[in-house]
Structure formats: C-alpha cells, structure tokens
Coordinates of C-alpha atoms in Angstrom, one line a residue:
M1 CA 5.6 -2.1 -44.0
T2 CA 4.5 0.1 -41.4
Q3 CA 2.2 -0.2 -39.1
A4 CA -0.2 2.3 -40.8
E5 CA 0.0 0.4 -43.8
I6 CA -0.7 -2.9 -43.0
K7 CA -3.5 -1.0 -40.6
L8 CA -4.9 -0.1 -43.5
C9 CA -4.6 -3.2 -45.0
S10 CA -6.7 -4.8 -42.2
L11 CA -9.5 -2.6 -42.7
L12 CA -9.8 -2.8 -46.1
L13 CA -9.5 -7.0 -46.5
Q14 CA -12.7 -7.2 -43.4
E15 CA -14.7 -4.3 -45.5
H16 CA -14.0 -6.2 -49.1
F17 CA -14.3 -10.2 -47.6
G18 CA -14.8 -10.3 -44.5
E19 CA -13.1 -12.1 -41.5
I20 CA -11.3 -14.8 -42.1
V21 CA -9.7 -14.0 -45.6
E22 CA -8.2 -10.3 -43.5
K23 CA -6.6 -12.9 -40.4
I24 CA -5.0 -14.8 -43.5
G25 CA -4.3 -11.9 -45.4
V26 CA -3.0 -9.5 -42.5
H27 CA -0.5 -13.1 -40.9
L28 CA 0.6 -13.4 -44.5
I29 CA 1.5 -9.4 -44.4
R30 CA 3.3 -9.1 -41.5
T31 CA 5.1 -13.1 -41.9
G32 CA 6.0 -12.7 -45.7
S33 CA 6.3 -15.8 -47.6
Q34 CA 4.3 -19.2 -46.0
P35 CA 3.6 -22.5 -46.9
L36 CA -0.6 -23.9 -46.5
R37 CA 0.3 -25.7 -43.1
V38 CA 1.8 -23.4 -41.5
I39 CA -0.7 -20.8 -41.9
A40 CA -3.2 -22.7 -40.5
H41 CA -1.0 -24.0 -37.7
D42 CA -0.2 -20.0 -37.1
T43 CA -3.6 -18.4 -37.3
G44 CA -5.2 -21.5 -35.6
T45 CA -7.9 -21.3 -38.8
S46 CA -8.6 -25.3 -40.2
L47 CA -6.9 -26.0 -43.1
D48 CA -10.3 -26.1 -45.4
Q49 CA -10.9 -22.0 -44.1
V50 CA -7.3 -21.0 -45.1
K51 CA -7.6 -22.7 -49.1
K52 CA -11.1 -21.2 -49.3
A53 CA -9.6 -17.5 -48.6
L54 CA -6.1 -18.2 -50.6
C55 CA -8.6 -18.6 -53.3
V56 CA -10.4 -15.5 -53.2
L57 CA -6.9 -13.7 -52.2
I58 CA -5.0 -15.3 -55.1
Q59 CA -8.9 -14.7 -57.4
H60 CA -8.8 -10.9 -56.6
N61 CA -4.6 -10.8 -57.0
L62 CA -4.1 -10.3 -53.5
V63 CA -1.7 -13.2 -53.1
I64 CA 0.4 -15.2 -55.4
Y65 CA 2.6 -18.1 -55.1
Q66 CA 5.4 -20.0 -55.2
V67 CA 6.9 -23.5 -55.6
H68 CA 10.0 -23.7 -54.3
K69 CA 13.1 -27.2 -55.7
R70 CA 11.4 -29.4 -52.5
G71 CA 8.4 -29.0 -54.5
V72 CA 6.8 -26.5 -51.7
V73 CA 4.3 -24.1 -52.1
E74 CA 4.2 -20.2 -50.2
Y75 CA 1.9 -17.6 -50.6
E76 CA 3.3 -14.0 -50.4
A77 CA 0.8 -11.6 -49.4
Q78 CA 0.8 -7.9 -52.6
C79 CA 0.1 -5.8 -49.7
N80 CA 0.7 -2.4 -52.7
R81 CA -2.3 -4.4 -54.9
V82 CA -4.3 -4.2 -51.1
L83 CA -3.7 -1.1 -50.7
R84 CA -5.5 -0.1 -53.9
M85 CA -8.7 -1.2 -52.8
L86 CA -8.7 2.2 -51.9
R87 CA -9.0 3.6 -54.9
Y88 CA -12.1 0.8 -56.6
P89 CA -14.2 4.2 -56.7
R90 CA -11.9 5.9 -58.4
Y91 CA -11.0 3.0 -61.3
I92 CA -15.3 3.0 -62.1
Y93 CA -15.8 6.4 -62.0
T94 CA -12.9 7.0 -64.9
A95 CA -14.8 4.3 -66.7
K96 CA -18.1 6.1 -66.8
T97 CA -16.4 8.9 -67.4
L98 CA -15.0 7.4 -71.2
Y99 CA -16.9 4.9 -71.4
S100 CA -20.2 5.6 -70.2
D101 CA -22.2 3.3 -68.1
T102 CA -21.7 0.0 -69.8
G103 CA -17.7 1.0 -69.3
E104 CA -18.6 1.5 -65.3
L105 CA -20.0 -2.0 -64.8
I106 CA -17.4 -3.4 -67.1
V107 CA -14.5 -2.7 -64.6
E108 CA -16.9 -2.7 -61.4
E109 CA -17.5 -6.5 -62.4
L110 CA -14.2 -7.3 -63.1
L111 CA -13.0 -5.9 -59.6
L112 CA -15.1 -7.2 -58.0
N113 CA -15.1 -10.9 -59.3
G114 CA -10.7 -10.1 -59.2
K115 CA -10.7 -12.3 -62.7
M116 CA -13.9 -13.1 -65.4
T117 CA -14.3 -14.6 -68.8
M118 CA -15.3 -11.9 -71.3
S119 CA -18.6 -13.8 -72.3
A120 CA -19.0 -13.3 -68.3
V121 CA -19.1 -10.1 -68.5
V122 CA -20.9 -9.1 -70.5
K123 CA -23.3 -11.1 -69.7
K124 CA -24.0 -9.7 -66.8
V125 CA -23.5 -6.3 -67.6
A126 CA -26.3 -6.5 -70.5
D127 CA -28.1 -7.9 -67.3
R128 CA -27.7 -5.1 -64.7
L129 CA -28.4 -2.3 -67.7
T130 CA -31.6 -4.5 -68.6
E131 CA -32.9 -3.9 -65.4
T132 CA -32.7 0.3 -65.3
M133 CA -34.6 0.5 -69.1
E134 CA -37.8 0.7 -69.0
D135 CA -39.9 -1.4 -69.5
G136 CA -39.8 -3.5 -72.8
K137 CA -35.8 -1.8 -73.3
T138 CA -32.9 -3.7 -73.4
M139 CA -29.0 -4.2 -74.1
D140 CA -28.2 -5.6 -76.9
Y141 CA -25.0 -8.5 -75.6
A142 CA -23.0 -7.1 -79.2
E143 CA -23.2 -3.5 -77.8
V144 CA -21.2 -4.4 -74.6
S145 CA -19.3 -6.7 -76.9
N146 CA -18.3 -3.7 -78.4
T147 CA -17.9 -1.2 -75.3
F148 CA -15.1 -4.4 -73.8
V149 CA -13.2 -5.3 -76.5
R150 CA -12.5 -0.8 -76.9
L151 CA -11.8 -1.2 -73.1
V152 CA -9.3 -3.2 -74.5
D153 CA -7.8 -1.8 -76.9
T154 CA -6.7 1.3 -74.9
H155 CA -5.2 -1.4 -72.4
F156 CA -7.1 -0.6 -69.2
V157 CA -8.6 -4.8 -69.4
Q158 CA -6.3 -7.0 -69.3
R159 CA -6.0 -11.0 -69.9
C160 CA -4.9 -12.6 -66.6
P161 CA -1.7 -15.4 -67.6
L162 CA -3.0 -18.8 -68.3
V163 CA -1.2 -22.5 -67.7
P164 CA 0.7 -23.0 -70.8
A165 CA -1.0 -26.2 -72.9
T166 CA 2.5 -28.3 -72.1
E167 CA 2.0 -28.0 -68.4
N168 CA -0.9 -29.9 -69.2
S169 CA -0.5 -32.5 -71.7
D170 CA 2.1 -33.9 -69.4
T171 CA 1.3 -37.1 -68.8
G172 CA 4.0 -37.3 -65.9
P173 CA 3.0 -36.5 -62.1
P174 CA 1.0 -32.9 -61.9
P175 CA 2.8 -29.6 -60.1
P176 CA 2.4 -29.0 -56.7
A177 CA 0.9 -26.2 -58.5
P178 CA 0.6 -24.8 -62.5
T179 CA 3.0 -22.4 -63.6
L180 CA 0.9 -19.1 -65.1
V181 CA 2.5 -17.4 -68.3
I182 CA 1.9 -15.3 -70.7
N183 CA 3.2 -13.8 -74.3
E184 CA 2.7 -9.8 -73.7
K185 CA 1.1 -9.8 -77.8
D186 CA -1.2 -11.8 -76.3
R187 CA -2.3 -10.0 -73.3
Y188 CA -4.3 -7.5 -75.6
L189 CA -5.5 -10.5 -77.7
V190 CA -9.8 -10.2 -77.2
P191 CA -10.7 -13.6 -78.4
K192 CA -13.5 -13.8 -81.3
L193 CA -16.6 -14.2 -79.7
S194 CA -20.1 -14.3 -81.4
L195 CA -21.8 -13.1 -78.6
I196 CA -25.5 -13.0 -79.6
G197 CA -29.0 -12.0 -77.4
K198 CA -30.4 -10.0 -75.2
G199 CA -30.0 -9.2 -71.6
K200 CA -32.6 -10.6 -69.4
R201 CA -34.7 -9.0 -66.7
R202 CA -34.4 -10.9 -63.0
R203 CA -37.7 -12.1 -62.7
S204 CA -39.5 -13.4 -59.0
S205 CA -37.9 -17.2 -58.0
D206 CA -40.6 -19.5 -58.0
E207 CA -41.9 -18.8 -61.6
D208 CA -38.8 -18.9 -64.6
A209 CA -39.5 -16.8 -68.0
T210 CA -42.4 -19.0 -69.3
G211 CA -44.8 -18.4 -66.2
E212 CA -44.0 -21.6 -64.9
P213 CA -43.8 -22.9 -61.3
K214 CA -40.0 -23.7 -59.9
A215 CA -41.5 -27.4 -58.7
K216 CA -42.9 -28.0 -61.7
R217 CA -39.6 -28.0 -64.2
P218 CA -38.6 -30.7 -65.6
K219 CA -35.0 -31.2 -64.2
Q220 CA -32.5 -29.9 -67.4
S221 CA -29.2 -32.7 -68.2
T222 CA -25.6 -31.4 -67.4
D223 CA -24.3 -33.0 -70.1
N224 CA -26.4 -31.4 -73.3
K225 CA -24.7 -28.4 -71.7
E226 CA -22.6 -26.3 -74.2
P227 CA -19.0 -25.4 -73.6
I228 CA -19.0 -21.7 -72.9
P229 CA -16.9 -20.2 -76.0
D230 CA -13.6 -18.1 -74.4
D231 CA -13.3 -20.7 -71.4
G232 CA -10.2 -20.4 -69.7
I233 CA -9.2 -17.3 -71.1
Y234 CA -10.0 -14.7 -68.3
W235 CA -10.0 -11.1 -67.6
Q236 CA -8.5 -7.9 -65.0
A237 CA -8.1 -4.8 -64.8
N238 CA -5.4 -2.9 -65.6
L239 CA -4.9 -1.1 -62.6
D240 CA -1.4 0.9 -63.4
R241 CA -3.4 1.8 -67.1
F242 CA -5.6 3.2 -64.9
H243 CA -2.6 4.9 -63.0
Q244 CA -1.4 6.4 -65.8
H245 CA -5.0 8.0 -66.7
F246 CA -4.6 9.8 -63.7
R247 CA -0.9 10.9 -63.7
D248 CA -1.3 12.2 -67.3
Q249 CA -5.1 14.1 -66.0
A250 CA -2.8 15.8 -63.0
I251 CA 0.1 16.7 -64.9
V252 CA -2.9 18.6 -68.2
S253 CA -4.7 20.5 -64.8
A254 CA -1.9 21.3 -63.8
V255 CA -0.1 22.9 -67.2
A256 CA -3.7 24.8 -67.4
N257 CA -3.2 26.3 -63.9
R258 CA -0.2 27.5 -64.7
M259 CA -0.2 28.5 -67.9
D260 CA -4.0 28.4 -70.3
Q261 CA -6.6 25.9 -71.8
T262 CA -4.5 26.0 -74.9
S263 CA -1.2 25.0 -73.6
S264 CA -3.3 21.9 -71.7
E265 CA -5.0 20.9 -74.1
I266 CA -1.7 20.4 -76.2
V267 CA -0.2 18.1 -73.8
R268 CA -3.3 16.7 -73.1
T269 CA -2.9 15.3 -76.6
M270 CA 1.1 14.3 -76.8
L271 CA -0.5 12.3 -73.6
R272 CA -3.0 10.8 -75.7
M273 CA -0.1 9.9 -78.9
S274 CA 1.3 8.2 -76.7
E275 CA -0.3 6.8 -73.7
V276 CA -0.3 3.0 -75.4
T277 CA 3.5 3.4 -76.5
T278 CA 5.3 4.9 -73.9
P279 CA 5.5 2.4 -70.6
S280 CA 3.5 3.0 -67.1
G281 CA 6.8 3.9 -65.0
A282 CA 8.5 5.2 -68.0
P283 CA 10.4 8.8 -67.0
F284 CA 9.8 10.1 -70.8
T285 CA 6.7 10.0 -73.7
Q286 CA 7.8 8.8 -76.6
P287 CA 9.4 12.1 -79.0
L288 CA 6.8 12.7 -81.1
S289 CA 7.5 16.1 -83.3
S290 CA 5.6 19.2 -84.5
N291 CA 3.8 18.2 -87.6
E292 CA 1.9 14.5 -85.7
I293 CA 0.5 17.3 -82.8
F294 CA -1.1 19.7 -84.9
R295 CA -2.3 17.1 -86.9
S296 CA -3.4 15.3 -83.6
L297 CA -5.3 18.1 -82.0
P298 CA -9.2 17.8 -81.3
V299 CA -11.2 18.6 -84.1
G300 CA -12.5 22.2 -83.8
Y301 CA -9.7 23.0 -82.6
N302 CA -8.6 26.5 -83.9
I303 CA -4.8 26.6 -83.6
S304 CA -2.5 27.7 -86.6
K305 CA 0.6 25.7 -87.1
Q306 CA 2.4 28.6 -86.0
V307 CA 0.9 29.2 -83.2
L308 CA 0.7 25.7 -82.4
D309 CA 4.9 25.9 -82.4
Q310 CA 4.6 29.2 -80.2
Y311 CA 2.9 27.4 -77.7
L312 CA 5.6 24.4 -77.6
T313 CA 8.8 26.8 -77.3
L314 CA 7.0 28.5 -74.2
L315 CA 6.0 25.5 -72.6
A316 CA 9.8 23.7 -73.2
D317 CA 11.1 27.1 -71.7
D318 CA 9.3 26.8 -68.8
P319 CA 11.1 26.3 -65.5
L320 CA 9.4 23.4 -64.9
E321 CA 10.2 21.7 -67.8
F322 CA 6.8 20.0 -68.2
V323 CA 7.8 19.7 -71.7
G324 CA 11.3 18.8 -73.0
K325 CA 12.4 19.6 -76.8
S326 CA 14.8 16.5 -78.2
G327 CA 15.4 17.1 -81.5
D328 CA 14.7 19.3 -84.3
S329 CA 13.6 16.9 -87.0
G330 CA 10.2 17.1 -88.0
G331 CA 9.0 20.7 -86.9
G332 CA 11.0 20.5 -83.6
M333 CA 10.3 17.2 -81.3
Y334 CA 9.0 17.0 -77.5
V335 CA 8.8 14.8 -74.7
I336 CA 6.7 15.1 -71.7
N337 CA 9.3 14.5 -68.6
L338 CA 7.0 13.0 -66.9
H339 CA 9.9 12.2 -63.4
K340 CA 9.8 15.5 -63.9
A341 CA 5.7 16.5 -63.5
L342 CA 5.4 13.9 -61.0
G343 CA 8.6 15.8 -58.4
S344 CA 6.9 19.3 -59.6
L345 CA 3.2 17.7 -58.5
A346 CA 4.9 16.2 -55.5
T347 CA 6.3 19.5 -54.7
A348 CA 3.6 21.1 -54.2
T349 CA 1.6 18.7 -52.3
L350 CA 4.2 19.1 -49.6
E351 CA 4.3 23.2 -49.9
S352 CA 0.3 22.9 -49.6
V353 CA 0.3 21.0 -46.8
V354 CA 3.0 23.2 -45.0
Q355 CA 0.8 26.2 -45.7
E356 CA -2.2 24.7 -44.3
R357 CA -0.1 23.2 -41.0
F358 CA 1.7 26.3 -40.4
G359 CA 0.7 29.0 -41.6
S360 CA 1.8 30.9 -45.2
R361 CA 5.2 32.2 -43.4
C362 CA 7.0 28.8 -42.3
A363 CA 5.5 28.1 -46.2
R364 CA 7.8 31.5 -47.2
I365 CA 10.3 29.3 -45.8
F366 CA 9.5 26.3 -46.9
R367 CA 9.9 28.2 -50.6
L368 CA 13.6 29.2 -49.8
V369 CA 14.9 26.7 -49.1
L370 CA 13.7 24.5 -51.4
Q371 CA 15.0 27.0 -53.9
K372 CA 18.3 27.5 -52.5
K373 CA 19.5 23.8 -51.9
H374 CA 20.7 24.8 -49.1
L375 CA 20.7 28.0 -45.9
E376 CA 21.9 28.3 -42.7
Q377 CA 19.5 29.6 -40.0
K378 CA 20.9 33.8 -40.9
Q379 CA 20.4 32.9 -44.5
V380 CA 16.9 32.2 -44.1
E381 CA 15.4 35.0 -41.5
D382 CA 17.7 37.4 -43.7
F383 CA 16.2 36.2 -47.5
A384 CA 12.7 35.5 -45.4
M385 CA 12.5 39.4 -43.9
I386 CA 11.2 37.2 -40.7
P387 CA 12.5 38.0 -37.5
A388 CA 15.2 35.7 -36.1
K389 CA 13.2 34.2 -33.0
E390 CA 10.0 34.2 -35.5
A391 CA 11.7 32.0 -38.6
K392 CA 13.8 29.7 -35.6
D393 CA 10.6 28.9 -33.6
M394 CA 9.2 27.8 -37.3
L395 CA 12.1 25.6 -38.8
Y396 CA 12.4 24.0 -35.5
K397 CA 9.1 23.7 -35.7
M398 CA 9.1 22.0 -39.3
L399 CA 12.1 20.6 -38.3
S400 CA 10.5 18.4 -35.7
E401 CA 7.9 17.4 -38.3
N402 CA 10.4 16.1 -40.3
F403 CA 9.7 18.3 -44.0
I404 CA 12.7 20.2 -43.3
S405 CA 16.4 18.6 -42.5
L406 CA 19.2 19.9 -40.5
Q407 CA 22.6 19.0 -42.7
E408 CA 26.2 19.6 -40.6
I409 CA 29.2 20.5 -42.5
P410 CA 32.1 20.6 -39.6
K411 CA 34.7 22.7 -40.5
T412 CA 37.4 20.2 -38.1
P413 CA 37.3 16.4 -37.5
D414 CA 36.0 17.3 -33.9
H415 CA 32.6 18.3 -35.2
A416 CA 33.2 21.4 -32.5
P417 CA 29.9 23.5 -32.7
S418 CA 31.3 27.1 -33.5
R419 CA 33.7 25.5 -35.9
T420 CA 30.6 23.3 -38.0
F421 CA 27.6 25.1 -40.6
Y422 CA 24.4 24.0 -39.8
L423 CA 22.5 24.0 -43.0
Y424 CA 18.4 23.3 -43.5
T425 CA 17.6 21.9 -47.0
V426 CA 14.4 19.9 -47.8
N427 CA 15.0 16.0 -48.8
I428 CA 12.4 16.0 -50.9
L429 CA 11.8 12.1 -51.0
S430 CA 12.2 11.8 -47.2
A431 CA 9.8 14.4 -46.7
A432 CA 7.2 12.8 -49.0
R433 CA 7.6 9.5 -47.2
M434 CA 6.6 10.9 -44.3
L435 CA 3.7 12.4 -45.4
L436 CA 2.3 8.8 -47.3
H437 CA 2.7 7.3 -43.9
R438 CA 0.6 10.3 -43.1
C439 CA -1.9 9.9 -45.2
Y440 CA -2.9 6.2 -44.5
K441 CA -2.9 7.1 -40.7
S442 CA -5.8 9.5 -42.0
V443 CA -7.8 7.1 -44.1
A444 CA -7.2 4.5 -42.0
N445 CA -8.8 6.7 -39.1
L446 CA -11.6 7.6 -41.6
I447 CA -12.7 4.2 -42.2
E448 CA -12.9 3.1 -38.7
R449 CA -14.8 6.8 -38.6
R450 CA -17.6 5.7 -40.8
Q451 CA -17.7 2.2 -39.5
F452 CA -18.5 3.8 -36.1
E453 CA -21.2 5.6 -37.5
T454 CA -22.9 2.9 -39.5
K455 CA -22.7 0.8 -36.3
E456 CA -24.5 3.3 -33.8
N457 CA -27.6 3.6 -36.1
K458 CA -27.2 0.6 -37.4
R459 CA -30.6 -0.4 -35.5
L460 CA -32.2 3.2 -37.5
L461 CA -30.8 1.8 -40.5
E462 CA -32.5 -1.5 -40.5
K463 CA -35.5 0.0 -39.6
S464 CA -35.0 1.9 -42.4
Q465 CA -34.2 -0.8 -45.0
R466 CA -37.6 -2.3 -43.5
V467 CA -40.1 0.4 -44.0
E468 CA -38.6 1.3 -48.0
A469 CA -38.6 -3.2 -48.6
I470 CA -42.7 -2.5 -47.6
I471 CA -43.4 0.4 -49.6
A472 CA -41.8 -0.8 -52.7
S473 CA -43.6 -4.6 -52.4
M474 CA -46.9 -2.3 -52.2
Q475 CA -46.2 0.5 -54.3
A476 CA -46.0 -3.3 -56.7
T477 CA -49.2 -4.8 -55.9
G478 CA -50.6 -1.5 -55.9
A479 CA -51.9 0.4 -53.1
E480 CA -53.5 3.6 -52.0
E481 CA -51.2 6.2 -51.5
A482 CA -52.8 6.7 -48.1
Q483 CA -51.4 3.1 -47.3
L484 CA -48.0 4.5 -48.7
Q485 CA -48.4 7.5 -46.5
E486 CA -49.4 5.5 -43.2
I487 CA -45.6 3.5 -43.7
E488 CA -43.8 6.0 -43.7
E489 CA -44.5 7.4 -40.7
M490 CA -43.5 4.5 -39.5
I491 CA -40.2 6.2 -39.4
T492 CA -40.9 9.4 -37.0
A493 CA -38.7 12.4 -37.6
P494 CA -36.0 13.0 -35.6
E495 CA -35.6 9.5 -37.0
R496 CA -35.4 10.4 -40.1
Q497 CA -33.3 13.8 -39.5
Q498 CA -31.2 11.5 -37.9
L499 CA -30.9 9.1 -40.7
E500 CA -30.5 12.4 -42.8
T501 CA -27.3 13.9 -40.2
L502 CA -26.0 10.0 -41.0
K503 CA -26.2 10.3 -44.5
R504 CA -24.6 13.1 -44.7
N505 CA -21.5 12.4 -42.1
V506 CA -21.0 9.5 -44.0
N507 CA -20.9 11.2 -47.4
K508 CA -17.9 13.6 -46.3
L509 CA -16.2 11.2 -44.8
D510 CA -16.4 8.7 -48.4
A511 CA -14.8 12.0 -49.6
C512 CA -12.6 12.7 -48.1
E513 CA -10.9 9.1 -48.0
I514 CA -11.0 9.6 -51.8
Q515 CA -9.2 13.6 -51.7
V516 CA -6.6 11.6 -49.5
D517 CA -6.5 8.7 -51.8
E518 CA -5.6 11.4 -54.4
T519 CA -2.8 13.2 -52.5
I520 CA -1.2 9.3 -51.7
F521 CA -1.7 8.4 -55.4
L522 CA 0.8 11.4 -56.3
L523 CA 3.1 11.3 -53.8
E524 CA 3.2 7.1 -54.4
S525 CA 4.3 8.0 -58.3
Y526 CA 6.6 10.1 -57.2
I527 CA 8.5 7.7 -54.8
E528 CA 7.6 4.8 -58.0
S529 CA 10.0 7.6 -60.7
T530 CA 13.0 8.2 -57.7
M531 CA 12.9 5.2 -56.9
K532 CA 13.5 3.4 -60.9
R533 CA 16.2 6.2 -61.7
Q534 CA 18.2 5.9 -58.0

C-alpha cells in the first residue's frame, strides 16, 4: 500500500462513514489483520465503538474476518474495495443507462446499505419512485421486482454468502465467528416472492395514513408481525460485473475510433454474447462462430453475411489484435483478445499523458521507443529526426519521470561506460503503476479541494438551505408571490453570485474525479490482467 492509496482510502471512508469508522479502517489498512482488542488498544477507541465501526465496514464488504486455530478472530481491511467507493456514481449511472430510473435506485440502495433483502429493496425503491410521481400515481412492487430480477439475470446484482444450515443446528458451543458460504449455482438464484402492493408517499410525522394523530394510535403488538418471505437472503452489487461492462464499453469505443461504427457494433455484439459466459478476469472471450454473430446482430442492422465476414477478417488482421481468429468451423471462430485490448488502451493512455506533459515531440520519441523496443540515444535522434541536444533533453526528462527506462548491456564484466550499450526502452507495466500512483494522488487532492471549497462557504450554504426550506413550506401552505419574493431577497445578489461560483467549482471538481477514475480503471484493469498472465 502506498501513502497516496492510504490517504485516498482515509478521505473516502471519512466522507462516507465519519471519523470513527475512518480511524478503524485506516488503522487496519496500515497494520494488516488484527484482533478486536488490539484494534481498540492501538486506536485508543472504546470496544463498543470499534465493534460498531467493524459492523459498518463488514456490512459494506470493506473488512473481512477469519478465525485462527486458537479461536481468535482477526479483521482485515479490503483496501481495493475501499477505493471502489470512488466509482459509486459511475455504477449508479450505468444502472440508470441500462435499466432506467428503477435500476438506478436499486443499485443506489444496495451501495448505500451494503447488503439488503430483495423485499426491502423493492419496497424502498417503490416508495422513492412514488415520491417523484404526480399525485394519484404510484409505483407497483411487481414492476420494481421485475427490474431487480433482470439485474440478477445479467449478474449486476448477486447473493451474499450465508451461514450454512448445519452450523445453526449444532448443539455444541457456537464458533467464535460464523463461516459464510455460497454455492456458485445459487449466486444468481432469485427466490419466488409474491410482492403485492404499491409505493407509499411519506406523510407528516404527526399523522399516519388514516389521518389519526400519532399519540392516539394504539400500540401494535410485535408478536403478530408476519415473517419476511426472504428473510436471511441478502443481495449486494456485483462490482466485478460493472467493471466488465466498463471494460467492454472502452473496447467498443476504441474500435469505433480506430475503424467505424459498424466494426464497433460487431465487437459490441460479440462482447454481449459472451458477457455472462466469460469470467471477468479471462484473457479471451469464448470463441464465437461467424454464423452466431450474424444471428445475434441487433434487429434492423442491415448488413449481409458476406459483409460481416469481411469486417471480421479486417478486425482479425488489424495490428492491434483486438479480435483474433481461433478456428474455421461455423464460418470461422472468433475471439476478442481482452488482455491485448487492455494493453493497447493502457499504452494509448500513457502516450496521451506524455503528449500533455511534455509536448508532441516527446510523444513522438515515446511512440518510437515503444515501437522499436530498444534504442540507443543516437538511433533515437536519427529515427525521430530531432536534433541531438533536444532529443537528449527529452529522453532525460522522460527518464527522470519514469516514463522511459534505461537498460545497460555491458560488453565486458567491468561495466566500463566506454564498453557498454545504453538502450532506452518502455516498461509499460512499470509506467502504468507509476501513473496509477499519480492518479490516486490527484483524486485525493481533488477531494480535499472540494471539501475546502465547501467548508469555506459553509455559512452561506446553510443560509441558502434555510431559505429554500422556508420557501418550500410557504409554497405548501399557499403563500402569495410577494411573500415568496421577500423571502428570496434574504440572499443578496453578491451572495447569490458566490453560490453560483461555488456550485460551478464543485461540479468541475466532481467531473475531474470521474475523469481521473476512468484512467484509474483502465490502468488497474491492465495491471491486474498482466499479473494474472505472469
């Protein structure tokens, strides 16, 4: 764990869960797995607060636990899972794009709560959607339930591991911590629920649906409460599946930029056909025949089988090798080389960063070294057609920033400089790690800047919120336009301008966070794919 990652984890935990959870989470990230009492002692936090903080972290899959032979339970932070909190807006937006507002709210509820039962999610989402509808309209539970099932079918939502039934039935003393397990075939099995009802609007806290004051309502006995039909079956967002979708979108976009829209649509169809059958970390998709691809093309996409074969041949012959041919049966078997695609995307990202930081001539040298693998300084000058002094400055600049590395090949064992070849080369994996580290630092700086901007204008924001609340309550009681205008004038013109500037700055910082996270995702995916192949 680098300091930049730890700092970013700290900021994310504090922003989402507060100071106590942040203190416990960062302590576990720094020290590794530790038992409960050691955590309480080292952080100077009461045992009760540590237990509550760990409950929150475990609920959101940010901490795991394991029982050792002596019966001691140790807790370990999942740093990678903490960093995923940065991507929550992107997960929610993806669900909205694919499954409209209902899908968006289902994923949002699961991310906000960590784990939830299906019935609780459906009721909460139906209520929230009903709130936004016109008076007299409500959202049916069955409609939300159908969207939930579709999310499960496409693996965007999955079951959480459970305590096995045998562990509960043992007569002996209970284990120090339960062991959670789940069969792979049950991971996407939706229980048969007959959720009947409609979303409800929130009413004032003083009265219930019948209009009867709260104080006069008779207390309902809790014994007659019906058991929840899916009690004990919890669901969570499957982040790996979202990452697979992001990767597929990046590959389709890259093919569209390199070739044309038809090529990208063919690649999209191939990825869609293999998205559930191919594991998220696989280097290749499952082989698909030309005939299968032709049948699966979107309806109304009028290209003949002959044109499709020409496009597939063109994609397979492309130097980037996004698509590869794996056989000749069924009109030709084709796969998408996911590892090669991620490598090309990571390389393009590095080239783009070099161009932005050092200019187009440095980018030319960088691409040249990438293409030729190993070059001496004189060769770089000749091939790039750049004067010796400038080429030397640019090479040393990129070398000092770790975009390019230098390899020594001695002719004699004494490594004498006069009898040694000095070759410039690009280690993409090393450069990607360096750039990833810088991206983490950038995101941490953006979050800190956003927090500073908000803190500096805290008084003005609170005043604006109070005025908005007064206007909303007066509108509800049918106040006149003149009265509302008078309340609005409580915020002066300079204050209004200051609020607009703050809003613009915060929106820019948020957009920057999302853009940097896109780069982080590409680099992380490439590094993970490369490490699996080594």
